[in-house]
Each structure stands twice: as C-alpha cells, then as structure tokens.
Tab-separated table of C-alpha atoms and ligand atoms in Angstrom:
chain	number	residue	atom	x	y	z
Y	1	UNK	CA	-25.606	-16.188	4.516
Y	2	UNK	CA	-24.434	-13.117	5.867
Y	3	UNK	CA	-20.497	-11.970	6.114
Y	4	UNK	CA	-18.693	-9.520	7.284
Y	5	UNK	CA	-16.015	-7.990	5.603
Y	6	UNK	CA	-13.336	-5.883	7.196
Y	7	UNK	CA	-11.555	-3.526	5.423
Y	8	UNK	CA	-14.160	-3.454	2.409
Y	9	UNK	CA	-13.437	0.154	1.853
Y	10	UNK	CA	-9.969	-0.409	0.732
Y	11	UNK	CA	-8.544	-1.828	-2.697
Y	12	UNK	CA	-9.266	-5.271	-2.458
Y	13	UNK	CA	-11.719	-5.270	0.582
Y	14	UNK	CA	-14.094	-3.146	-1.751
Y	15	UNK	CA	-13.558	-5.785	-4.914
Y	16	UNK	CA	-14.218	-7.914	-3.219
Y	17	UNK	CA	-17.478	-6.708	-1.532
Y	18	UNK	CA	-18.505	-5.796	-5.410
Y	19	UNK	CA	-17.818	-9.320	-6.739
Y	20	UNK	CA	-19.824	-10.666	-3.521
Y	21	UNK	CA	-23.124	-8.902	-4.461
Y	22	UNK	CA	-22.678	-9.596	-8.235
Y	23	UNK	CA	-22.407	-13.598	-7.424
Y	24	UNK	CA	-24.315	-13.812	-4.935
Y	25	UNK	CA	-27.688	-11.519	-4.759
Y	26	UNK	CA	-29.293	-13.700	-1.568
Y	27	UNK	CA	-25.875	-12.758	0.580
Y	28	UNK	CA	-26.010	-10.070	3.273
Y	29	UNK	CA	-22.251	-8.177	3.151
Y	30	UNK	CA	-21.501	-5.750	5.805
Y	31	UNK	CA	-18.464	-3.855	5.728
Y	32	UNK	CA	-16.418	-3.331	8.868
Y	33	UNK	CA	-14.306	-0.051	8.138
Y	34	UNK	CA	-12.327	2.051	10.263
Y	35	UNK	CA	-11.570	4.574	7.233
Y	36	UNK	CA	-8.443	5.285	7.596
Y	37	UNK	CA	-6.463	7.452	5.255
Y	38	UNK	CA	-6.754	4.386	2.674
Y	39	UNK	CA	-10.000	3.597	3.033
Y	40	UNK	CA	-12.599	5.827	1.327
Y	41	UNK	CA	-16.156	5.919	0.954
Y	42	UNK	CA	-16.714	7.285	-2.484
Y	43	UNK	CA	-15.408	3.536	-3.372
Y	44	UNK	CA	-18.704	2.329	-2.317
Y	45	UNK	CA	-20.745	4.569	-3.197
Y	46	UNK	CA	-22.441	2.433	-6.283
Y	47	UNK	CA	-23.433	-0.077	-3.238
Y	48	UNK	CA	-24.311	1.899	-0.318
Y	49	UNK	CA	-28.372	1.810	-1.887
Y	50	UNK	CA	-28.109	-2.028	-2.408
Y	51	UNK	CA	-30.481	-3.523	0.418
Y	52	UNK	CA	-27.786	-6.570	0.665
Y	53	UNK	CA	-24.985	-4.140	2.145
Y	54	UNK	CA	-24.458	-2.592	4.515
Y	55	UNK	CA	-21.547	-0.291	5.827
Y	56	UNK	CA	-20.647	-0.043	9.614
Y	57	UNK	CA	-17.838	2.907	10.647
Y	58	UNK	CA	-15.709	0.915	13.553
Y	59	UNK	CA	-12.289	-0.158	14.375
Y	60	UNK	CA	-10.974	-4.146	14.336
Y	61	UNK	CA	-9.549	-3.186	17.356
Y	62	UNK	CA	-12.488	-1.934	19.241
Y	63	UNK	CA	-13.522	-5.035	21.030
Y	64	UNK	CA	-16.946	-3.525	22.609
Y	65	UNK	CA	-18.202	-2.556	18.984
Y	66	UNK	CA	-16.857	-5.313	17.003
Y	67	UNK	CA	-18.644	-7.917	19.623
Y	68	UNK	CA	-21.681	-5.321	19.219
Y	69	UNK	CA	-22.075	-5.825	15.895
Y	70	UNK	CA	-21.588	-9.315	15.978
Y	71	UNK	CA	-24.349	-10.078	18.177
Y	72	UNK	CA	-26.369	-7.631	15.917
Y	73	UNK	CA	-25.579	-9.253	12.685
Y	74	UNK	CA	-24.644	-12.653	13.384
Y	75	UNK	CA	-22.646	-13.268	10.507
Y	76	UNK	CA	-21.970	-16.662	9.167
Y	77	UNK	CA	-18.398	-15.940	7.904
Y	78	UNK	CA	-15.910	-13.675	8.579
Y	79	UNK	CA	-13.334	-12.193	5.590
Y	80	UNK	CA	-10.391	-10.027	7.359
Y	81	UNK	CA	-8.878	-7.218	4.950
Y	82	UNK	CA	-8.507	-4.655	7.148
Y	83	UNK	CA	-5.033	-3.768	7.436
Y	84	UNK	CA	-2.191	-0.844	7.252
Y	85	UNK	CA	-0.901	-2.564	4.362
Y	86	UNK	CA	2.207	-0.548	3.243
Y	87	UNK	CA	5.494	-1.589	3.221
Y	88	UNK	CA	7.417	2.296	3.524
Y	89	UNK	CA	4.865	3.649	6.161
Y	90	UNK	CA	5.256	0.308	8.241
Y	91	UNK	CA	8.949	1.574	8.162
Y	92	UNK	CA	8.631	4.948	8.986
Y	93	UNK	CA	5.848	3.894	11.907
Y	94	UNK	CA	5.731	-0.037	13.017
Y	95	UNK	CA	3.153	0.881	15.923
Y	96	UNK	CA	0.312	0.969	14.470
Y	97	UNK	CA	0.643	-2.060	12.230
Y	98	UNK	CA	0.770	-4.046	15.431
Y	99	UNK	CA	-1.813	-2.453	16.725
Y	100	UNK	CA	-4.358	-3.153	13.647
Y	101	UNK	CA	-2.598	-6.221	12.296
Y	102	UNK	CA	-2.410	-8.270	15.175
Y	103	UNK	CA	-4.474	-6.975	18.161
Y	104	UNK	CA	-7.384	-6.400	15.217
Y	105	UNK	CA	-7.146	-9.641	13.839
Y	106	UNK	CA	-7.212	-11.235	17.538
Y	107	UNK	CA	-10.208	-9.195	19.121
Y	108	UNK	CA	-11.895	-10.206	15.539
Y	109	UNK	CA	-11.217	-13.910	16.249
Y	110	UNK	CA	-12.345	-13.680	19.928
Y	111	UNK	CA	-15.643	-12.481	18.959
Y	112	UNK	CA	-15.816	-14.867	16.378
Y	113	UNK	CA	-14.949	-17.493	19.278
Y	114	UNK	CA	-17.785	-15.668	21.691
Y	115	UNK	CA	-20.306	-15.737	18.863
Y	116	UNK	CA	-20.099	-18.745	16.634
Y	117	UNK	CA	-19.242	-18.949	13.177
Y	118	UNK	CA	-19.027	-21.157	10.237
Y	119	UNK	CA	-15.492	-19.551	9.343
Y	120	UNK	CA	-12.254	-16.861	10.095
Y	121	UNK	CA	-11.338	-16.098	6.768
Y	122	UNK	CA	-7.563	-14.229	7.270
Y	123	UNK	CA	-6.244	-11.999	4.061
Y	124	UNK	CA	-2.524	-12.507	4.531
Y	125	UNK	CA	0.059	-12.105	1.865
Y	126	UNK	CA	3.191	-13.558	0.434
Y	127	UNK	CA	5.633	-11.368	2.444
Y	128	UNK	CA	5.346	-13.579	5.679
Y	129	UNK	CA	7.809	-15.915	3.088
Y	130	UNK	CA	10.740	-13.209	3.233
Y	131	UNK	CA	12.426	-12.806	-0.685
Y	132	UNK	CA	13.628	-15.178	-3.137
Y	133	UNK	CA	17.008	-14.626	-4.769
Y	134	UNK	CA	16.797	-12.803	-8.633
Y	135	UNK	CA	19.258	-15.382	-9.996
Y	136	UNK	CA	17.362	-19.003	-8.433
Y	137	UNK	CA	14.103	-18.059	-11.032
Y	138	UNK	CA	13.445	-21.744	-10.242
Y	139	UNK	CA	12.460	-21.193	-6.357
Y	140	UNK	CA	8.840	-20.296	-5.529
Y	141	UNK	CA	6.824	-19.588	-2.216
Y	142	UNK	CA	5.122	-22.741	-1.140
Y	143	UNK	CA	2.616	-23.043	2.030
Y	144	UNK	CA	5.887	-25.066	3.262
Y	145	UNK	CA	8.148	-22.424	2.493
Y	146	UNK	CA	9.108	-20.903	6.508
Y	147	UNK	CA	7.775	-17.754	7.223
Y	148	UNK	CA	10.627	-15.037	7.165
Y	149	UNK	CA	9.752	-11.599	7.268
Y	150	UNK	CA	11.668	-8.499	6.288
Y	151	UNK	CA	9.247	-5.550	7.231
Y	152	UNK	CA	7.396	-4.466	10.323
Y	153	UNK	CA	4.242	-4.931	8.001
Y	154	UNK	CA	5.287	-8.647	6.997
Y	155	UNK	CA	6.289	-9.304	10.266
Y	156	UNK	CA	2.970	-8.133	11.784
Y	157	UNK	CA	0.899	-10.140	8.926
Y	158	UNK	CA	3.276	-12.749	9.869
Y	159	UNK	CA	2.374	-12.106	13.840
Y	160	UNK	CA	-1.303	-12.521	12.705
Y	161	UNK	CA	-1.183	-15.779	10.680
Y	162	UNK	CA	0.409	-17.455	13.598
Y	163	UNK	CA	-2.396	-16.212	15.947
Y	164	UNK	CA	-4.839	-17.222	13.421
Y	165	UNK	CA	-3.558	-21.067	13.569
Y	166	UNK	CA	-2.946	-20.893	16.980
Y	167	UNK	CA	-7.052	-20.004	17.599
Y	168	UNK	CA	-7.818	-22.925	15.051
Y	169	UNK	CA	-5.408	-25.444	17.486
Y	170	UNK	CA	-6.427	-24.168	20.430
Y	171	UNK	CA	-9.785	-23.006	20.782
Y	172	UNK	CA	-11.285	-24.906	17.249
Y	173	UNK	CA	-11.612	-21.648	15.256
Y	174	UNK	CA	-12.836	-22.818	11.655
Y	175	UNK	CA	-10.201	-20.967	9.801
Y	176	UNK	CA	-8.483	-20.521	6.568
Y	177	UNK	CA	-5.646	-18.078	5.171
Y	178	UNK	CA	-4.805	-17.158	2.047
Y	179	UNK	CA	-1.341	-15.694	0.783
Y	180	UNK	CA	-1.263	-13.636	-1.981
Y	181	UNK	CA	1.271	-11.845	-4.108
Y	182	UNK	CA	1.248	-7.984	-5.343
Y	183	UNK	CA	-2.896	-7.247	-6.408
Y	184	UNK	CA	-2.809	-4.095	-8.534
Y	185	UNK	CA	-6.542	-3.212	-10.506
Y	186	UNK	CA	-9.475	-0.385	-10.113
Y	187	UNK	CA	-9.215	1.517	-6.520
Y	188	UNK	CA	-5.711	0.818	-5.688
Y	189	UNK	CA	-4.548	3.658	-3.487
Y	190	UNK	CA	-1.688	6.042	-4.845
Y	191	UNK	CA	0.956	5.040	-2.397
Y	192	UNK	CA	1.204	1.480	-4.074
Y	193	UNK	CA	3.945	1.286	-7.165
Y	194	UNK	CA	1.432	0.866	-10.037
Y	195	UNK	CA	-1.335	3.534	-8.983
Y	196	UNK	CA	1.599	5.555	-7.870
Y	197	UNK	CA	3.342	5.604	-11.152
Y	198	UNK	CA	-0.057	6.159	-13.348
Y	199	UNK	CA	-1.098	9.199	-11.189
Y	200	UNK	CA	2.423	10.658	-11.288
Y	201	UNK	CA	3.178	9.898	-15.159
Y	202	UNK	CA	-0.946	11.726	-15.926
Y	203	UNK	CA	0.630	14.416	-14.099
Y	204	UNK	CA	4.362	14.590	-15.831
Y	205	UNK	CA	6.095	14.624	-12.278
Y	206	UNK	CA	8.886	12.018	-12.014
Y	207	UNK	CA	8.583	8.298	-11.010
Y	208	UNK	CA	10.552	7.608	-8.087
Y	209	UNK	CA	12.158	3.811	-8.935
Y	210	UNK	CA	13.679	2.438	-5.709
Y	211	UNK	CA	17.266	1.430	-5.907
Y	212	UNK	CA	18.307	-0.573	-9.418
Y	213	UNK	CA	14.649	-0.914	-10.041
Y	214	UNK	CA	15.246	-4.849	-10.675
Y	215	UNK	CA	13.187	-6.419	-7.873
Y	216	UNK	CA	10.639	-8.153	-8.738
Y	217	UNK	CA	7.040	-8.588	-7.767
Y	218	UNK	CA	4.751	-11.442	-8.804
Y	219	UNK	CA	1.101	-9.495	-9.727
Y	220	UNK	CA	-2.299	-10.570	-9.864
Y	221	UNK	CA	-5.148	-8.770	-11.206
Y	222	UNK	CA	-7.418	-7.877	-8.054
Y	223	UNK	CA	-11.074	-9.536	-9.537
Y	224	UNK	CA	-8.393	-12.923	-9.254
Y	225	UNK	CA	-7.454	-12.580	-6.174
Y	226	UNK	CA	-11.005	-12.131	-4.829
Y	227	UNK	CA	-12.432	-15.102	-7.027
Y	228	UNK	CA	-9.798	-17.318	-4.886
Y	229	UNK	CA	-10.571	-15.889	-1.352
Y	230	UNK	CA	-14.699	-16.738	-2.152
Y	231	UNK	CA	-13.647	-20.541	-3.289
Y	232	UNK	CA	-11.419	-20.696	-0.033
Y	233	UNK	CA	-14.321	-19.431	2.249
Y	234	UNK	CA	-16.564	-22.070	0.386
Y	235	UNK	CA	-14.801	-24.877	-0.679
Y	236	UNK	CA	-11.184	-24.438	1.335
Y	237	UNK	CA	-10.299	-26.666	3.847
Y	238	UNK	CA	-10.458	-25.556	7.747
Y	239	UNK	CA	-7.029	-25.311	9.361
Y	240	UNK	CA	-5.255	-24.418	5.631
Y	241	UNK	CA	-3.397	-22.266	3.985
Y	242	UNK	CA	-3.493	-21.216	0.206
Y	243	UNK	CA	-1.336	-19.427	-1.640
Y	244	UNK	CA	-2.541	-17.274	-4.561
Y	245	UNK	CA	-0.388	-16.131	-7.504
Y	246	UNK	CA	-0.639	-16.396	-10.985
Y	247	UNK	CA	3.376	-16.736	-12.280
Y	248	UNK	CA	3.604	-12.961	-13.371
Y	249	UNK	CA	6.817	-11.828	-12.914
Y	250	UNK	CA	7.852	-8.595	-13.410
Y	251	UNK	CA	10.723	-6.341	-12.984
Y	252	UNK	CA	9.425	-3.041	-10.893
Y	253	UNK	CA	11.441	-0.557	-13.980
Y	254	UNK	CA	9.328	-2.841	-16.809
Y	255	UNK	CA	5.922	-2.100	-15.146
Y	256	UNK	CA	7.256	1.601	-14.710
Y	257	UNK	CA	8.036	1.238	-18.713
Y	258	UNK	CA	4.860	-0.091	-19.400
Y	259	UNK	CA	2.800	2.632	-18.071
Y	260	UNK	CA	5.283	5.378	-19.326
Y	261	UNK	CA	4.628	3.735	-23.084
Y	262	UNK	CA	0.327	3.273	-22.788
Y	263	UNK	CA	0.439	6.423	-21.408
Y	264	UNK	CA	2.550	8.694	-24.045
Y	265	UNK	CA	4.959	10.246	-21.638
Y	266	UNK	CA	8.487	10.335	-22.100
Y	267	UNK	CA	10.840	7.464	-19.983
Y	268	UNK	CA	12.988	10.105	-18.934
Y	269	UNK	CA	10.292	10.903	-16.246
Y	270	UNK	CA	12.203	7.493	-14.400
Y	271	UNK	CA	14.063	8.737	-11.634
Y	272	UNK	CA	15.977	6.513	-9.681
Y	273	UNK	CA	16.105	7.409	-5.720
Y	274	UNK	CA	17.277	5.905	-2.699
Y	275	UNK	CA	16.391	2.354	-2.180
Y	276	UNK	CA	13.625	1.058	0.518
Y	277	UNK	CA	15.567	-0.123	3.711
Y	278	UNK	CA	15.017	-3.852	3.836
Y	279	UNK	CA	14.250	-3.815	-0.016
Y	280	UNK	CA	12.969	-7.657	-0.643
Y	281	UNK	CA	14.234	-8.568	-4.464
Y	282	UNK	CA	11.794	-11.055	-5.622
Y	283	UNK	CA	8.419	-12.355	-5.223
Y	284	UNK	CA	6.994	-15.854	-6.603
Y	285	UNK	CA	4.300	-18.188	-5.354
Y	286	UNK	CA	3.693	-21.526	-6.376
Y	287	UNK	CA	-0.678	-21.727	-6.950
Y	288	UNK	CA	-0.525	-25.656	-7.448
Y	289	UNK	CA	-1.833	-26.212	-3.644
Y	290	UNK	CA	-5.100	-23.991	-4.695
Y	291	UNK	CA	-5.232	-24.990	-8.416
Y	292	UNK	CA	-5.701	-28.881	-7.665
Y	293	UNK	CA	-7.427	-28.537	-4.743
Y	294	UNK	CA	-10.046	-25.596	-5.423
Y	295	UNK	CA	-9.713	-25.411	-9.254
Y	296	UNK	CA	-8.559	-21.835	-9.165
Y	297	UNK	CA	-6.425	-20.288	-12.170
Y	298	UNK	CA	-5.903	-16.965	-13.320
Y	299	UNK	CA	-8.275	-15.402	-15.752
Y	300	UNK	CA	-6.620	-11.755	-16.292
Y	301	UNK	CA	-3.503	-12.018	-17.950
Y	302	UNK	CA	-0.786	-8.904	-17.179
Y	303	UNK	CA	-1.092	-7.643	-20.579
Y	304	UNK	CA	-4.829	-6.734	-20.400
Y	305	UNK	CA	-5.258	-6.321	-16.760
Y	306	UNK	CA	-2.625	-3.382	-17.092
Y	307	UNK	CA	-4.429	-1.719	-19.563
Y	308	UNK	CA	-7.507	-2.036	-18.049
Y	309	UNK	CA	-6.106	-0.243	-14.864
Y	310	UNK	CA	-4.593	2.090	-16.963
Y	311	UNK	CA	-7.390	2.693	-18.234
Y	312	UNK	CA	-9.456	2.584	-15.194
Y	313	UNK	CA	-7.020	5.970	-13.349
Y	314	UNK	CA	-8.295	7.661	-17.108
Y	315	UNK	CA	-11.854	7.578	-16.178
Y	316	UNK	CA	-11.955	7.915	-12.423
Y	317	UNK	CA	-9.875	11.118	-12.554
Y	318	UNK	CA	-12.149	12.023	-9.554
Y	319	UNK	CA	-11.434	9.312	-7.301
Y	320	UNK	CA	-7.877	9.882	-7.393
Y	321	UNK	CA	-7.595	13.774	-7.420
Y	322	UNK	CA	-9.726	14.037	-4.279
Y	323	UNK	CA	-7.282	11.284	-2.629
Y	324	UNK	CA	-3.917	13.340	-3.541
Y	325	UNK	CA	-5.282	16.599	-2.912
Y	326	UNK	CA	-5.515	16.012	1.022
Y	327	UNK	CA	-3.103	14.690	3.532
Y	328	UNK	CA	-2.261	12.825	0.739
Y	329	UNK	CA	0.971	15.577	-0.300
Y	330	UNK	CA	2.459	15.521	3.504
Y	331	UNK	CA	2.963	11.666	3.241
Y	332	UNK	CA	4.788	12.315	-0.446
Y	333	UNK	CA	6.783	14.774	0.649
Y	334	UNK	CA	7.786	13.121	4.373
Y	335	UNK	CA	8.440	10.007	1.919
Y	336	UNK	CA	10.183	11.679	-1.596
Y	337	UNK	CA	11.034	14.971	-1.068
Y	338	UNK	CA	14.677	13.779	0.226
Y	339	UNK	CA	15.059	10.957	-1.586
N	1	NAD	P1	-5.701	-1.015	1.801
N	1	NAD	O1	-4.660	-0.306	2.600
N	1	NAD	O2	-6.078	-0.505	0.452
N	1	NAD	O3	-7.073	-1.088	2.652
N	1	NAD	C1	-7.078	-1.384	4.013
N	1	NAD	C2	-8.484	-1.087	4.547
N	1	NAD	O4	-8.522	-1.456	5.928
N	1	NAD	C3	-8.871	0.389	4.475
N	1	NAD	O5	-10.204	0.542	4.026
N	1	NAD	C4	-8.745	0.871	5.926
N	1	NAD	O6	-9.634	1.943	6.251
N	1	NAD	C5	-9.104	-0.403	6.677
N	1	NAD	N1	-8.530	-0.424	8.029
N	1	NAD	C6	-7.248	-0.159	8.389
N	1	NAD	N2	-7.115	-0.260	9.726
N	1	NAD	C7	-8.326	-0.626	10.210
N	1	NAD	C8	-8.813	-0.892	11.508
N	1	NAD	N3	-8.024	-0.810	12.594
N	1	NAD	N4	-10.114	-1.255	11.655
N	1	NAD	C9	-10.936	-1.346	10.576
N	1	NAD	N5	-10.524	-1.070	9.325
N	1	NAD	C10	-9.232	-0.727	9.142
N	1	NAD	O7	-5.212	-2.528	1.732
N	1	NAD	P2	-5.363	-3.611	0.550
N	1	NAD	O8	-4.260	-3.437	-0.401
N	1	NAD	O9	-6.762	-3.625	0.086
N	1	NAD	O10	-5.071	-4.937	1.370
N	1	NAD	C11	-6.124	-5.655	2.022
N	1	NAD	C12	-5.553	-6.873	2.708
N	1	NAD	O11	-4.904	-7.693	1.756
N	1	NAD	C13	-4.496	-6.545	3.761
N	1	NAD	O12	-4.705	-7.396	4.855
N	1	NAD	C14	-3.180	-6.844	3.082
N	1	NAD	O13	-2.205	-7.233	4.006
N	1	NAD	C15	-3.570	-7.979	2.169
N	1	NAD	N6	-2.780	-8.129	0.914
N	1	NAD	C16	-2.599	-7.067	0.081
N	1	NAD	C17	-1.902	-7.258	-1.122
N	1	NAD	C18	-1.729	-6.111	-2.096
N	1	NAD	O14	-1.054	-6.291	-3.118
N	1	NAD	N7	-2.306	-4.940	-1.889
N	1	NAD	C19	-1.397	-8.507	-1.455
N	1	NAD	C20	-1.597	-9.583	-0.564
N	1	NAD	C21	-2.313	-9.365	0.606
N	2	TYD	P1	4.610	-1.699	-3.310
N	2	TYD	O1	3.551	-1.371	-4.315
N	2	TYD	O2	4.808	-0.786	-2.147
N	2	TYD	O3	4.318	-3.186	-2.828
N	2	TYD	P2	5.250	-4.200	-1.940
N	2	TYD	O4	6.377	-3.473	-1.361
N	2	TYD	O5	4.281	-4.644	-0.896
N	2	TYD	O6	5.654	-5.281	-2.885
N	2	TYD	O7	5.996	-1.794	-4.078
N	2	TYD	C1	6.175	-2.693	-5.158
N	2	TYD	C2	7.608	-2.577	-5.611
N	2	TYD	O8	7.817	-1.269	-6.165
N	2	TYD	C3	8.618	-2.712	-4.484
N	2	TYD	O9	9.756	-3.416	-4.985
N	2	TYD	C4	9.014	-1.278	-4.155
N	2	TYD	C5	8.875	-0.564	-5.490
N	2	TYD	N1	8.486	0.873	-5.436
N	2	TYD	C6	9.251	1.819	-6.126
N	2	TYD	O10	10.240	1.503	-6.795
N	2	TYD	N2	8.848	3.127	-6.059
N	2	TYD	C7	7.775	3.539	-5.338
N	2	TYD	O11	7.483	4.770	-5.288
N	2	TYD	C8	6.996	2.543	-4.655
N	2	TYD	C9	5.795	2.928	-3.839
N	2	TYD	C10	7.389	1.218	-4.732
C-alpha cells in the first residue's frame, strides 16, 4: 500500500505520517510538502532514514509535479493535510487560502481522477459548521448540521469539501472527509492558542486572550485525531463524511489558566486584547456517526494530553526557538504589537 500524504510536515500531517509507520511497517508514506512557513523539516527528521518514507518538496497546486509524482509513485490512497490553516492570517490575507485550499485540493483530485486510486481522503474541519451559541450547551455539529462559515479559512475548507463531493458525484472519486475540532499535541506551530500560550508563558511575555476569553473550542489530542482519519481511509464509507471530536469543552481563558498553573508563572501574564473579527464562540461535534459506525472513541483525555504537551514544548526547546527566532517575530508583531 503506498499513500501519499500532503502536508505531512505540519502538526498533524507529520503525526500522522509517524503513527502510519509505527502501525503499519509494510506501508510506503510519501510526504507531499510545500514547506511553507508552518511546515518544517526538523519535524521529520527521526523518519527521513526510514526506507518506508519518503519526502517530496512540491506544491498541491503545481499540477505538472503533483501528476509527476503520481505516475512515479502510484499511490493507493491519498490523505490531504496540506493547508494554510490559520484563522487570523486567513483574515489578514484570504488569497492564498484559496489558492492552496481549493485549487490544491482540486488539481490533487484531478490527478487522482487521471491516475486511479483506491481513495481521496480530505482533512477538513469543524469550522465549515459556523458557531454554536455559549448558552444552547445542548446543540452539537452533526454531518447534517449546514455548512456556515465565518472565516476566509472556513469558507475555503468549506469551498473544498463541496468540490470534494462534487468529484465523488460527478466523476466517481472514492472519497471520504473527515471534520474535526481544535487538535492541539507535540509539533503544533506557535501561532495556534495552546503552543502560543506555552512558548509565551516559558518566556514570561504576556498571553494575548482575544476579547472576553469565553469562546469555546472543543479539543482533541492530535494521536486521536489521526487514529480516526486511518479507520476512515480503511474502514469509512465512500461518499461520507465523519465528524471527529471527543466532547472536550473548554473555555479559551481556562486552557490559558491551565498552562499558566503547570507551568509556575503568575496569571497576571493574561492580557486581554482586541477580539478576532468574526470571533466564532463555540465549538462542539457530535462523534456518534464515527463511534457506531467505525468504533472510534477518544483515548487521551484533556487532563493528560495537556500535560503531555506541556511537557512536550519543555523538551523540544529546540524545535520551537528555531521557529520564533525567524520570520516568525514579523508575523507577531504585524498581528500583537497593536492589539
Ligand atoms: P499546519 O499549518 O500545521 O500544516 C500545514 C502543512 O501544509 C504545512 O506543512 C505546510 O508546509 C503545508 N502546505 C501548505 N500549503 C501547501 C501547498 N500549497 N502545497 C503543499 N503543502 C502545503 O496545519 P495543521 O494544523 O496540521 O492542519 C492540517 C489539516 O488539518 C488542514 O487541512 C486543516 O484545515 C485541518 N484541521 C486542522 C485542525 C487543527 O486544530 N489544527 C483541526 C481540524 C482540521
Ligand atoms: P486557534 O488556535 O487560532 O484555533 P481556531 O481559531 O481555529 O479555533 O484559536 C483558538 C481560540 O483561541 C480561538 O477562540 C481564538 C483564541 N486565541 C486567543 O485568544 N489568543 C491568541 O493569541 C490566539 C492565537 C487564539
């Protein structure tokens, strides 16, 4: 079996490339990367040696070298991560989120379509729902629930899902998507709340809260989220969607707490700044679709999987520092300095 997966030197892209050669030693993984400023190589460095991987430099959106390495490779399935994949810099700069989002995702499926494949796995997320109201705790994202979007990032996810079915109905694409809520875990870049907030309290500078700090996001330790996609792409049915959450909701200031607390720095490092235009307040999928059908739960519960990541930014000191010493400050101060 051989797959490629785009995006693989990203956060959950590389997990997931990791959990792929653990599981499955016979599998050939190639990674598909355009490295952007969020994806980095040092990630893989522990499986650039393994004869099962490979890593190939190239853009989703470069049709002559994604159908070149296609006819190369011939994979068997496909598993789409690559993305721009933040909310604030999808505000500050749509373009290129419909660029990679949707144009990538549709040259991908058209050489998928040219070549042959057993399945079009698409990585899509829970934001193509919209928000849920804080005070109806008793409403949840369903695969029924309409899509909605708030951000040019959901919208362009949202762009993509629809293009994804549409290939399925029209051409006979084997596909399946997956919707997931907030990942957060080992190689999470520093522009995300929880790395954000780790990196910033190790280094005693303040931790920017957007508006009231009340919204809340519904997180999922990353080794989770990957388990589900690799049932979906063996066991999901063609044509359907899955959502992925595991009923972890948490208020964006108690997460901010959290880390303040494990970490021994003082909460008075919380500084509250100008909300996020758009802000969605609240988060929450209902797994039962991929729990009945695919027998997928949750193994990481919030409580250790924080720690763990915590604990994870203590011992990769190296990973991170390299990240925010580059380009890295000119995006934090474009994005905080006036806030
Ligand atoms: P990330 O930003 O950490 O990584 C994205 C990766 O894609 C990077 O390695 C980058 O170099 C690569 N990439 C970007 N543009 C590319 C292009 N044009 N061609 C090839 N590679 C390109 O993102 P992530 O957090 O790992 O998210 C991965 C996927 O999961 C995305 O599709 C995202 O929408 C989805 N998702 C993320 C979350 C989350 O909480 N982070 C939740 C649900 C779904
Ligand atoms: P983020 O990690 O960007 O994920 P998403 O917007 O895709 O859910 O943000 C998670 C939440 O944290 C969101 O409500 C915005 C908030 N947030 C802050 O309060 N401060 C920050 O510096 C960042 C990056 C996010």
């Amino acid at each position: 079996m051989t797959i490629i997966v785009t995006g693989g030197a990203g956060f959950i892209g590389s997990n997931f490339v990791f959990h792929m050669l653990n599981k499955y030693p016979d599998y050939r993984i190639v990674c598909l990367d355009k490295l952007t400023y969020a994806g980095n190589l040092s990630t893989l460095k522990n499986v650039m040696n393994n004869p099962n991987f490979r890593f190939v430099k190239a853009d989703i959106c470069d049709r002559k070298a994604v159908y070149t390495l296609f006819e190369e490779v011939k994979p068997d399935i496909v598993v789409n991560f690559a993305a721009e994949s933040h909310v604030d810099r999808s505000i500050d700069n749509p373009s290129v989120f419909l660029e990679t989002n949707i144009m990538g995702t549709a040259t991908l499926m058209d050489a998928c379509c040219k070549h042959g494949i057993k399945r079009y796995h698409q990585v899509s997320t829970d934001e193509v729902y919209g928000d849920l109201p804080i005070d109806r705790p008793d409403l949840f994202f369903t695969e029924k629930t309409p899509i909605h979007t708030s951000s040019p990032y959901s919208s362009s996810k949202a762009s993509a899902d629809l293009l994804v079915q549409a290939y399925n109905r029209t051409y006979g694409l084997p596909v399946t998507i997956s919707r997931c809520s907030n990942n957060y875990g080992p190689y999470h870049f520093p522009e995300k709340l929880i790395p954000l907030m780790i990196v910033n309290a190790l280094n005693d500078k303040p931790l920017p809260v957007y508006g009231t700090g009340e919204n809340i996001r519904d997180w999922l330790y990353v080794e989770d989220h990957c388990k589900a996609i690799d049932l979906i792409i063996h066991k999901g049915k063609v044509g359907e969607v899955y959502n992925i959450g595991g009923h972890n909701e948490m208020k964006n200031i108690d997460i901010v707490k959290i880390i303040c607390n494990t970490l021994g720095k003082p909460e008075d490092l919380i500084k509250y700044v100008e909300d996020r235009k758009g802000h969605d307040m609240r988060y929450a999928i209902d797994p039962t679709k991929i729990h009945s059908e695919l027998d997928w739960l949750p193994e990481t519960k919030f409580a250790d999987g924080i720690q763990k990541t915590i604990q994870w930014y203590l011992d990769n000191r190296e990973w991170w520092e390299e990240i925010i010493s580059g380009e890295y400050q000119n995006y934090y101060n474009k994005m905080y300095a006036n806030r």
